[in-house]
mmCIF file with all atom_site columns, C-alpha atoms and ligand atoms in Angstrom:
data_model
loop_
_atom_site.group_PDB
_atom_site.id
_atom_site.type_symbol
_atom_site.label_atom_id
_atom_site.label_alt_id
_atom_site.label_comp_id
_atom_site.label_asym_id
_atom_site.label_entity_id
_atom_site.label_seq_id
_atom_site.pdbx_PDB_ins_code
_atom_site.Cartn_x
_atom_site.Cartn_y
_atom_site.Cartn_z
_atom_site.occupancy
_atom_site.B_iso_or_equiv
_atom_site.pdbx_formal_charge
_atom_site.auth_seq_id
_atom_site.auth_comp_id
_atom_site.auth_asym_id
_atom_site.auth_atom_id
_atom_site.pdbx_PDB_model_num
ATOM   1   C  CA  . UNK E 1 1   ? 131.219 123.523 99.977  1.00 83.00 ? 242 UNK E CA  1
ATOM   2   C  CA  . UNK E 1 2   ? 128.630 125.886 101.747 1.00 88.00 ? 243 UNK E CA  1
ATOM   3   C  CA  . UNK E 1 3   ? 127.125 122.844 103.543 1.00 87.00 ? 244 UNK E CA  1
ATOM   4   C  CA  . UNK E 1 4   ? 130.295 120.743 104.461 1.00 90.00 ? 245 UNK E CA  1
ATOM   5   C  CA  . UNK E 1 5   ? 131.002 124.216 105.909 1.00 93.00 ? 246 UNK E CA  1
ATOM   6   C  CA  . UNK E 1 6   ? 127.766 124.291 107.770 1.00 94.00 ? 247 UNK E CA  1
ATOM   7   C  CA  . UNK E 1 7   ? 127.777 120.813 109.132 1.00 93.00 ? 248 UNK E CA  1
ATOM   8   C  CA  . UNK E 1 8   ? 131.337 121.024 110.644 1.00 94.00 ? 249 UNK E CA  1
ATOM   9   C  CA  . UNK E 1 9   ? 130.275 124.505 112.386 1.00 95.00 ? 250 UNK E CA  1
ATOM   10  C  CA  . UNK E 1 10  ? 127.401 122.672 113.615 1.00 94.00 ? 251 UNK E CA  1
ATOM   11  C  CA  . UNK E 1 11  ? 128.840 119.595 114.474 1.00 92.00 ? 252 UNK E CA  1
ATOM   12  C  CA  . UNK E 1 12  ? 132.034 121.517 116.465 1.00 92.00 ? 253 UNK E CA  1
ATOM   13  C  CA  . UNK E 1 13  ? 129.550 123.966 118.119 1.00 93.00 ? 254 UNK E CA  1
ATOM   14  C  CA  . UNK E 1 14  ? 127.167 122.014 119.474 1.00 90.00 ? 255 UNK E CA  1
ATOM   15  C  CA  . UNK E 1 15  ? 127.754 119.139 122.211 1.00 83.00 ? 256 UNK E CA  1
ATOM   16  C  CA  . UNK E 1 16  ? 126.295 115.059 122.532 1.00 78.00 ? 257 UNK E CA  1
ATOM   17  C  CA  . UNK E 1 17  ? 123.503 115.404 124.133 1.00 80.00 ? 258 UNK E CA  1
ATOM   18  C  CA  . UNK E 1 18  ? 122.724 118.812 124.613 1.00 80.00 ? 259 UNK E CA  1
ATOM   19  C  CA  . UNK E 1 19  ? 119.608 119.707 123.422 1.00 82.00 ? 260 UNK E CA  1
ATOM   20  C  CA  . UNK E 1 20  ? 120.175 123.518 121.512 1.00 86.00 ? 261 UNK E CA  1
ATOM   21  C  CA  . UNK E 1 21  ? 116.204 123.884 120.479 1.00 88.00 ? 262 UNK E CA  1
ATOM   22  C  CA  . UNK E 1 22  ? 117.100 127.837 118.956 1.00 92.00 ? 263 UNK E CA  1
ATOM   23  C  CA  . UNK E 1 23  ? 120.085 126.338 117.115 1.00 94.00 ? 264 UNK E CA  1
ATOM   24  C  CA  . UNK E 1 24  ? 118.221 123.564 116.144 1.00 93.00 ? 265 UNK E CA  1
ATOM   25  C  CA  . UNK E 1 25  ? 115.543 125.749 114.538 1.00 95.00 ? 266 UNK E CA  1
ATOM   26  C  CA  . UNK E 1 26  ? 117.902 128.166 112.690 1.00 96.00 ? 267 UNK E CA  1
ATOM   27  C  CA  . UNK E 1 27  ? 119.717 124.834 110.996 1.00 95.00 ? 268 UNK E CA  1
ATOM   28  C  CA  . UNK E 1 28  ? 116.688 123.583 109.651 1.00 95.00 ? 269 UNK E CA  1
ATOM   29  C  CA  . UNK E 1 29  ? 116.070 127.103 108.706 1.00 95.00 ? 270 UNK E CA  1
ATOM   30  C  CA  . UNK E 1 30  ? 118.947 127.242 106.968 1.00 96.00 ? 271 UNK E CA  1
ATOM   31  C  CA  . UNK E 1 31  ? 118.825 124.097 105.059 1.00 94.00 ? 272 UNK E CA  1
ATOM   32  C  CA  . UNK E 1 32  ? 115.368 124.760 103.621 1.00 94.00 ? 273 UNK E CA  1
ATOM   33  C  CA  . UNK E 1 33  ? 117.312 128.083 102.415 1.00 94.00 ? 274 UNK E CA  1
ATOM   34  C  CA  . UNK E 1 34  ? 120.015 126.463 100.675 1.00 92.00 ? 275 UNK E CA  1
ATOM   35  C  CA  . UNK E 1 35  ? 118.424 124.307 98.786  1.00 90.00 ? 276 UNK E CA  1
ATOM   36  C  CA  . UNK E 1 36  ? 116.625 127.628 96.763  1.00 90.00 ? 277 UNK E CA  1
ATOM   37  C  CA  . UNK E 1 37  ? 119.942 129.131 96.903  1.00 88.00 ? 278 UNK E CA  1
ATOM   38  C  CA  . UNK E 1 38  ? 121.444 130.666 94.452  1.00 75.00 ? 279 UNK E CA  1
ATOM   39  C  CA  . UNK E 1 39  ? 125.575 130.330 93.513  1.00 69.00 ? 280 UNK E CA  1
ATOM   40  C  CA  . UNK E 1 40  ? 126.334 132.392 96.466  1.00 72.00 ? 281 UNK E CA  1
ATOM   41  C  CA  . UNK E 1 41  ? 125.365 130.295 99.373  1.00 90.00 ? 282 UNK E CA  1
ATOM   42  C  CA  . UNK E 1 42  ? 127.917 131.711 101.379 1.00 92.00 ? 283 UNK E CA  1
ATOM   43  C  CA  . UNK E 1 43  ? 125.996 134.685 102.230 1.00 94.00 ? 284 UNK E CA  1
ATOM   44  C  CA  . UNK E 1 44  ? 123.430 132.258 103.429 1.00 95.00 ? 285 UNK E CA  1
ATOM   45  C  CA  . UNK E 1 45  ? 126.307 130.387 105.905 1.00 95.00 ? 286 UNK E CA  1
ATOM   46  C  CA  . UNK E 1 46  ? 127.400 134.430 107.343 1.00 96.00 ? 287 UNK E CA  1
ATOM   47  C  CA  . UNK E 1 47  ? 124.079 134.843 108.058 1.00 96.00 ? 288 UNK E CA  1
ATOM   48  C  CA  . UNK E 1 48  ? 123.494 131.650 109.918 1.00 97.00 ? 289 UNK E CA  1
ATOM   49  C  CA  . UNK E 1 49  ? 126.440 132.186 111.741 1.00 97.00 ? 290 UNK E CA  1
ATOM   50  C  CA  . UNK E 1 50  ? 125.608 135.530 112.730 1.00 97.00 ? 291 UNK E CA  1
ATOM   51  C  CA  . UNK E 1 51  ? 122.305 134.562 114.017 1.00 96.00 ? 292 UNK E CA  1
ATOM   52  C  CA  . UNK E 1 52  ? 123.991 131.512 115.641 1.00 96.00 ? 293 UNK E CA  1
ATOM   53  C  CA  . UNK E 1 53  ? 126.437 134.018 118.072 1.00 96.00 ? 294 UNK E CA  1
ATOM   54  C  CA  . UNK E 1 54  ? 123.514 134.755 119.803 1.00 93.00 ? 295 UNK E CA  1
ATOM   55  C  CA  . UNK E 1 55  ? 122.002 131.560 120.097 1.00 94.00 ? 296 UNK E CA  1
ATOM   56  C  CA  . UNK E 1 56  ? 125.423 130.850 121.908 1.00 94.00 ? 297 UNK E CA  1
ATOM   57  C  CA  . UNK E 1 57  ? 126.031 133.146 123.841 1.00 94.00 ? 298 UNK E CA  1
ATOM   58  C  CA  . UNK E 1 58  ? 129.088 134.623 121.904 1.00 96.00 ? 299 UNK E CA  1
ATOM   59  C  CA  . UNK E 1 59  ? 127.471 137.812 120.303 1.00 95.00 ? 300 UNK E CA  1
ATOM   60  C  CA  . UNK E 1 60  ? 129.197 140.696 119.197 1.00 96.00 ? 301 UNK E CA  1
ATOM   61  C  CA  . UNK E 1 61  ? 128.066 144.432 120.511 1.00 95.00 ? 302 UNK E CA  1
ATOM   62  C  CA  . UNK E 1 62  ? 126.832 146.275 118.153 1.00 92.00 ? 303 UNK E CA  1
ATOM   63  C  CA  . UNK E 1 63  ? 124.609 148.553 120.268 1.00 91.00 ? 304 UNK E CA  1
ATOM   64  C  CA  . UNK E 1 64  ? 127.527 150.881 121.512 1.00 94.00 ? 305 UNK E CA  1
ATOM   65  C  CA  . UNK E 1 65  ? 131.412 150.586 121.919 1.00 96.00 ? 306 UNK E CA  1
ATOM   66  C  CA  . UNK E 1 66  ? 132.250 147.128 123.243 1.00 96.00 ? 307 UNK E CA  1
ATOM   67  C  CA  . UNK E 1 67  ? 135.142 149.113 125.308 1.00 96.00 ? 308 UNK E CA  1
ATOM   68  C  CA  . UNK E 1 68  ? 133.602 152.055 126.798 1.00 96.00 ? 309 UNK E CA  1
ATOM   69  C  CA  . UNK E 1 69  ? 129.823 151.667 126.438 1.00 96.00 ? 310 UNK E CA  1
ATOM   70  C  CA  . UNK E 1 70  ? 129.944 155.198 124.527 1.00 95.00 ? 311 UNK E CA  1
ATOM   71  C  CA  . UNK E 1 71  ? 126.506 155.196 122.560 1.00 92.00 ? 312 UNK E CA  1
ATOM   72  C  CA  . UNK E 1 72  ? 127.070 155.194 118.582 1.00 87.00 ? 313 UNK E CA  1
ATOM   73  C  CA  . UNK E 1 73  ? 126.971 158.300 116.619 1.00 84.00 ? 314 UNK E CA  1
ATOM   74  C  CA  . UNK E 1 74  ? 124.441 158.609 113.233 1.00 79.00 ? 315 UNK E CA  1
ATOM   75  C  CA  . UNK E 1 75  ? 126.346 156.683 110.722 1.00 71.00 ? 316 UNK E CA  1
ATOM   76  C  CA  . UNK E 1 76  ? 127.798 154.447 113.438 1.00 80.00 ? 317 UNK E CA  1
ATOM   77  C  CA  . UNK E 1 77  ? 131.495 153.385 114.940 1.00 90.00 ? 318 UNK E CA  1
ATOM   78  C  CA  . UNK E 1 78  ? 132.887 151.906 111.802 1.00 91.00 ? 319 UNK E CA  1
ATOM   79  C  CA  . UNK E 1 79  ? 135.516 149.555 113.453 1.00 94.00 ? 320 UNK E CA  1
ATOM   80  C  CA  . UNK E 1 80  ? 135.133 146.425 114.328 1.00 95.00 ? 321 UNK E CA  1
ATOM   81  C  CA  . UNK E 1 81  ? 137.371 144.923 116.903 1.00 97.00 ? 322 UNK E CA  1
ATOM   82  C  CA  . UNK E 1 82  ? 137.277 141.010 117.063 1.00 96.00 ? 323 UNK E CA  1
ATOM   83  C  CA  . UNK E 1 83  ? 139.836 140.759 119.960 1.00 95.00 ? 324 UNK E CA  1
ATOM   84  C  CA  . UNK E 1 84  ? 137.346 142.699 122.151 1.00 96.00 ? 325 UNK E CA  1
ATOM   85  C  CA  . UNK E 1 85  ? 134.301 141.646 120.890 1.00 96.00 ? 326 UNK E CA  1
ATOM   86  C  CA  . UNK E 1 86  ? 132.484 144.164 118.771 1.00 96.00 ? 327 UNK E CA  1
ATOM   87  C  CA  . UNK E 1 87  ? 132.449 147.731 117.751 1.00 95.00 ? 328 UNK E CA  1
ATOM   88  C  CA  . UNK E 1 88  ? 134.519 149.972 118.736 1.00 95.00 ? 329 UNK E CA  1
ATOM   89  C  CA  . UNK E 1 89  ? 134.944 153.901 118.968 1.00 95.00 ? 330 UNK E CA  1
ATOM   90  C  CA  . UNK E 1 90  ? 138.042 155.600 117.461 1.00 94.00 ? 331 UNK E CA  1
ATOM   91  C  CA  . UNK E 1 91  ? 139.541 156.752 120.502 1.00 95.00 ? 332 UNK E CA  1
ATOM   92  C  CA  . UNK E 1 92  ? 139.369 153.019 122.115 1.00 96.00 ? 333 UNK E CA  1
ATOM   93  C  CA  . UNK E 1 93  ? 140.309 151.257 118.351 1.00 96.00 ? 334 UNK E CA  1
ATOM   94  C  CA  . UNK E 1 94  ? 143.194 153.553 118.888 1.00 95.00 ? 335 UNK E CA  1
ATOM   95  C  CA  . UNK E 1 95  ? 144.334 152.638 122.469 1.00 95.00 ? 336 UNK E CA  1
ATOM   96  C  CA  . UNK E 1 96  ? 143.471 148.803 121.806 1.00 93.00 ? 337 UNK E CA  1
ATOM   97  C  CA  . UNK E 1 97  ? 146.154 148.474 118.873 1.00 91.00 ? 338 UNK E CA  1
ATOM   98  C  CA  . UNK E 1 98  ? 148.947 149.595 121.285 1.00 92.00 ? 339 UNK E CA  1
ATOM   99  C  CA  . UNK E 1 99  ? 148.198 146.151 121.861 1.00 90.00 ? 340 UNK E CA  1
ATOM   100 C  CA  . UNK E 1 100 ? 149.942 143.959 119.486 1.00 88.00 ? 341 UNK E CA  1
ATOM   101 C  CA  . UNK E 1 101 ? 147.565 140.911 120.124 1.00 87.00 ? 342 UNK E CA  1
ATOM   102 C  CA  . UNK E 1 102 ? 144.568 142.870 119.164 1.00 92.00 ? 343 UNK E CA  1
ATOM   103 C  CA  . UNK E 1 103 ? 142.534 142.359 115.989 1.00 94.00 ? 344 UNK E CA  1
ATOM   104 C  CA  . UNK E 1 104 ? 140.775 145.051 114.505 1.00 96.00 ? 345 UNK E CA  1
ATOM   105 C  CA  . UNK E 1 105 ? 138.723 146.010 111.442 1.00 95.00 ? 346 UNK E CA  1
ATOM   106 C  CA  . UNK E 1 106 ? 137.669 148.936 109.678 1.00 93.00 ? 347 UNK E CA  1
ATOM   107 C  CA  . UNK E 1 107 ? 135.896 148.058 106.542 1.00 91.00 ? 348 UNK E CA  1
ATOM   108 C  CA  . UNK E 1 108 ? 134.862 150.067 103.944 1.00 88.00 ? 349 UNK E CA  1
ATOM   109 C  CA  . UNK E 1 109 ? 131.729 149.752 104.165 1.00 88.00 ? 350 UNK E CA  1
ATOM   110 C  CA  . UNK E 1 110 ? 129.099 149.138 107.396 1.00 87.00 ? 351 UNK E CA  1
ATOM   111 C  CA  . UNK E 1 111 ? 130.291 146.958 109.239 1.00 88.00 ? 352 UNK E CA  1
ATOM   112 C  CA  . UNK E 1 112 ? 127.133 147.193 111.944 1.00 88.00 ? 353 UNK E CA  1
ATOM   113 C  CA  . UNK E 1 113 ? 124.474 147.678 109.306 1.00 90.00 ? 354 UNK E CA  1
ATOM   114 C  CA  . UNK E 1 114 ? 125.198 143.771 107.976 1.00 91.00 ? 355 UNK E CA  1
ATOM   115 C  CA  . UNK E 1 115 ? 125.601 142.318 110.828 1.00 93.00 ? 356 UNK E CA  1
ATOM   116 C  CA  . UNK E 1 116 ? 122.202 143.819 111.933 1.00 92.00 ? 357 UNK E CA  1
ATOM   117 C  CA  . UNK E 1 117 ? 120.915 143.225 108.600 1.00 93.00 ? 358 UNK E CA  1
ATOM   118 C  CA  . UNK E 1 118 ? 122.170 139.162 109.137 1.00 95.00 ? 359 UNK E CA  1
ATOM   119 C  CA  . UNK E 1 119 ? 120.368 139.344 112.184 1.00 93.00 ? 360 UNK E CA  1
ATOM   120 C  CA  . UNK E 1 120 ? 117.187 140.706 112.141 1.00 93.00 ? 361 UNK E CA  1
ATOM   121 C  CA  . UNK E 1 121 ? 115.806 138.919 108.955 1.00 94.00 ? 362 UNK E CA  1
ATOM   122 C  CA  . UNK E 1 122 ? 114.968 135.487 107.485 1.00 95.00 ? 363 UNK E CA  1
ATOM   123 C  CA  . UNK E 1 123 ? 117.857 133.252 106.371 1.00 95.00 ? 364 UNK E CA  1
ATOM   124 C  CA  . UNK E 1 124 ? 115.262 133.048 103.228 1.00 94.00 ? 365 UNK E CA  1
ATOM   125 C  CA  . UNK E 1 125 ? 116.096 136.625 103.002 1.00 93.00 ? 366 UNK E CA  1
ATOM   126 C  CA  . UNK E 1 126 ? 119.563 136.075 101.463 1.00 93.00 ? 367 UNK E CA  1
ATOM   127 C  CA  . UNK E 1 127 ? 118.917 133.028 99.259  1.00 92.00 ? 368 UNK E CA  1
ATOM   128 C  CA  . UNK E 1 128 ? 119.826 135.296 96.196  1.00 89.00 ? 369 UNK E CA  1
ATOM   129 C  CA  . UNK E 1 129 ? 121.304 137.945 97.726  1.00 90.00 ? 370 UNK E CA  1
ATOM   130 C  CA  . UNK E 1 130 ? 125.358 137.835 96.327  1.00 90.00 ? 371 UNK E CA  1
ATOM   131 C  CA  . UNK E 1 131 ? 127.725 140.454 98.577  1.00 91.00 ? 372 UNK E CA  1
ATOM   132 C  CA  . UNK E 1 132 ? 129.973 142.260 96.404  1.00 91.00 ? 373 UNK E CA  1
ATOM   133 C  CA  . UNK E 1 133 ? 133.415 139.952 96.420  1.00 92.00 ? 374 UNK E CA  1
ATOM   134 C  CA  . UNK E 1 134 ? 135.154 142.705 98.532  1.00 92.00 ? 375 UNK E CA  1
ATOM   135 C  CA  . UNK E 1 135 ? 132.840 142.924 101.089 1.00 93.00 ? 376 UNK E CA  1
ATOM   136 C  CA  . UNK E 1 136 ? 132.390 139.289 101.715 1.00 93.00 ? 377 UNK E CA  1
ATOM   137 C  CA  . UNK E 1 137 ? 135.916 138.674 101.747 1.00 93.00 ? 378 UNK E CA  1
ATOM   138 C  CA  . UNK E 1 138 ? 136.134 140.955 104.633 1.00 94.00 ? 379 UNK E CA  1
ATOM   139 C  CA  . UNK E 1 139 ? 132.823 139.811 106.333 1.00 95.00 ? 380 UNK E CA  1
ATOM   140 C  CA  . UNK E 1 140 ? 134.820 136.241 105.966 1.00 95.00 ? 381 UNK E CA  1
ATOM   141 C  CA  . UNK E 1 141 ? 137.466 137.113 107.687 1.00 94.00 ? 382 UNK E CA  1
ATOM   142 C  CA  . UNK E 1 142 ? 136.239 138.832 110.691 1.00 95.00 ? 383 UNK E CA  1
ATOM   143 C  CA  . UNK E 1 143 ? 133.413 136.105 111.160 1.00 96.00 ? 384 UNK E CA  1
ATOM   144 C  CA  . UNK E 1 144 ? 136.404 133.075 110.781 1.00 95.00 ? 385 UNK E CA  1
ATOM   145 C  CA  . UNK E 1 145 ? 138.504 135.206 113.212 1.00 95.00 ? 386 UNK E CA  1
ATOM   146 C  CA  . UNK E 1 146 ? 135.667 135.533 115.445 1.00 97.00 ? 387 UNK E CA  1
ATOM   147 C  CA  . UNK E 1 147 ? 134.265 132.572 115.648 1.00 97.00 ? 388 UNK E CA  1
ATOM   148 C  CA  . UNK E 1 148 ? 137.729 131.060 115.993 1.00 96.00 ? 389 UNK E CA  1
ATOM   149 C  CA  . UNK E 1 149 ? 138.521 133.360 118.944 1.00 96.00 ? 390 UNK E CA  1
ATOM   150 C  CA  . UNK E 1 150 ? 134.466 133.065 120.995 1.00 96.00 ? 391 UNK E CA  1
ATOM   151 C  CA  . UNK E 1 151 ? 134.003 128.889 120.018 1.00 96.00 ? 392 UNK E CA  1
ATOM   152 C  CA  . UNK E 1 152 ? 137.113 127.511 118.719 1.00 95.00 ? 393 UNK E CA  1
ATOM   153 C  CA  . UNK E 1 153 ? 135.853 126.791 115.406 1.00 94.00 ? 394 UNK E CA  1
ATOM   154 C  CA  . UNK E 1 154 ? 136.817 128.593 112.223 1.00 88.00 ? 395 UNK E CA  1
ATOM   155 C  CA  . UNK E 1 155 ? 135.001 127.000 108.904 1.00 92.00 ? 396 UNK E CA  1
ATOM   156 C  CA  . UNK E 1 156 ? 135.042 130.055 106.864 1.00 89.00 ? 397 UNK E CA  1
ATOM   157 C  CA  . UNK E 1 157 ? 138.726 130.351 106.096 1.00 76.00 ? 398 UNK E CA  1
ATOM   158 C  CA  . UNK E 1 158 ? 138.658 127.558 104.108 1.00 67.00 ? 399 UNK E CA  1
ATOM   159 C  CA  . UNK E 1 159 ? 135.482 128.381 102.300 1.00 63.00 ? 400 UNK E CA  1
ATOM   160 C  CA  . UNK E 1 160 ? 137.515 131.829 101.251 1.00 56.00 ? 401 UNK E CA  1
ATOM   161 C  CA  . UNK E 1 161 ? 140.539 129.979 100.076 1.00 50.00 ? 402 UNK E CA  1
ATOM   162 C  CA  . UNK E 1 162 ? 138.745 127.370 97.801  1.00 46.00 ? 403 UNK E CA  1
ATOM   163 C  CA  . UNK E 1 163 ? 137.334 130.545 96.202  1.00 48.00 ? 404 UNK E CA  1
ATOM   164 C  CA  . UNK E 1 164 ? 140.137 132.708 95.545  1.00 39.00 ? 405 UNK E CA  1
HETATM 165 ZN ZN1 . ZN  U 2 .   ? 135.008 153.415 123.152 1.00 91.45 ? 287 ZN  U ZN1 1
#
């Protein structure tokens, strides 16, 4: 499931003949990792994709508010907006859902800390690692509404709905 998943990302992100050497490196990365994976592969495939925004070009801002460059406080903005591409402050979450097109998050838990987590260590990191069901149904849908919205491909949607 994890790997038809995997190979449909790659095969839609990538194009004939382009050579993607970082992308290229994280896939092979992340197939030695799924073969020692335990029964929750899928936080192996968020993790790959997370590291794979950057690789093209589409990652989110995490570093400060993706609308007004404000820096984040201690504990961090704890919205996510996937319409504007990344966190957000309160006062800017606030004035972006006047907009009825945009998209935003606010998890329960830190929404910055695992994506920075996903993207600062080994995929072998999360081999075993298994993200409480709540959390990675929410990390599911923001990454499948993100990655449908920054490269027209959205492969985690139907991961979450075989599982429910
Ligand atoms: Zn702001």
């Amino acid at each position: 499931m994890v790997a038809s998943a995997f190979i449909e990302y790659l095969d839609k992100v990538t194009a004939d003949g382009e050579p993607a050497p970082g992308l290229y490196d994280l896939s092979i990365e992340f197939l030695e990792s799924i073969e020692k994976a335990s029964s929750s592969a899928e936080t192996l495939l968020f993790a790959y994709i997370v590291r794979s925004l950057r690789l093209l070009g589409v990652s989110p801002e995490l570093d400060c508010c993706v609308s007004c460059g404000k820096p984040h406080p201690e504990g961090g903005f704890r919205q996510f907006s996937v319409s504007a591409g990344g966190i957000i402050c309160d006062d800017c979450a606030n004035k972006e859902k006047t907009d009825r097109n945009a998209l935003i998050y606010k998890p329960s838990f830190a929404i910055i800390d695992v994506f920075r987590y996903f993207q600062s260590k080994p995929l072998k990191t999360f081999e075993k690692v298994t993200l409480k069901s709540d959390v990675a149904d929410m990390i599911r849908r923001i990454l499948a509404e993100y990655t449908e919205r920054y490269l027209d491909v959205d492969v985690l949607s139907s991961t979450g709905e075989l599982e429910a």
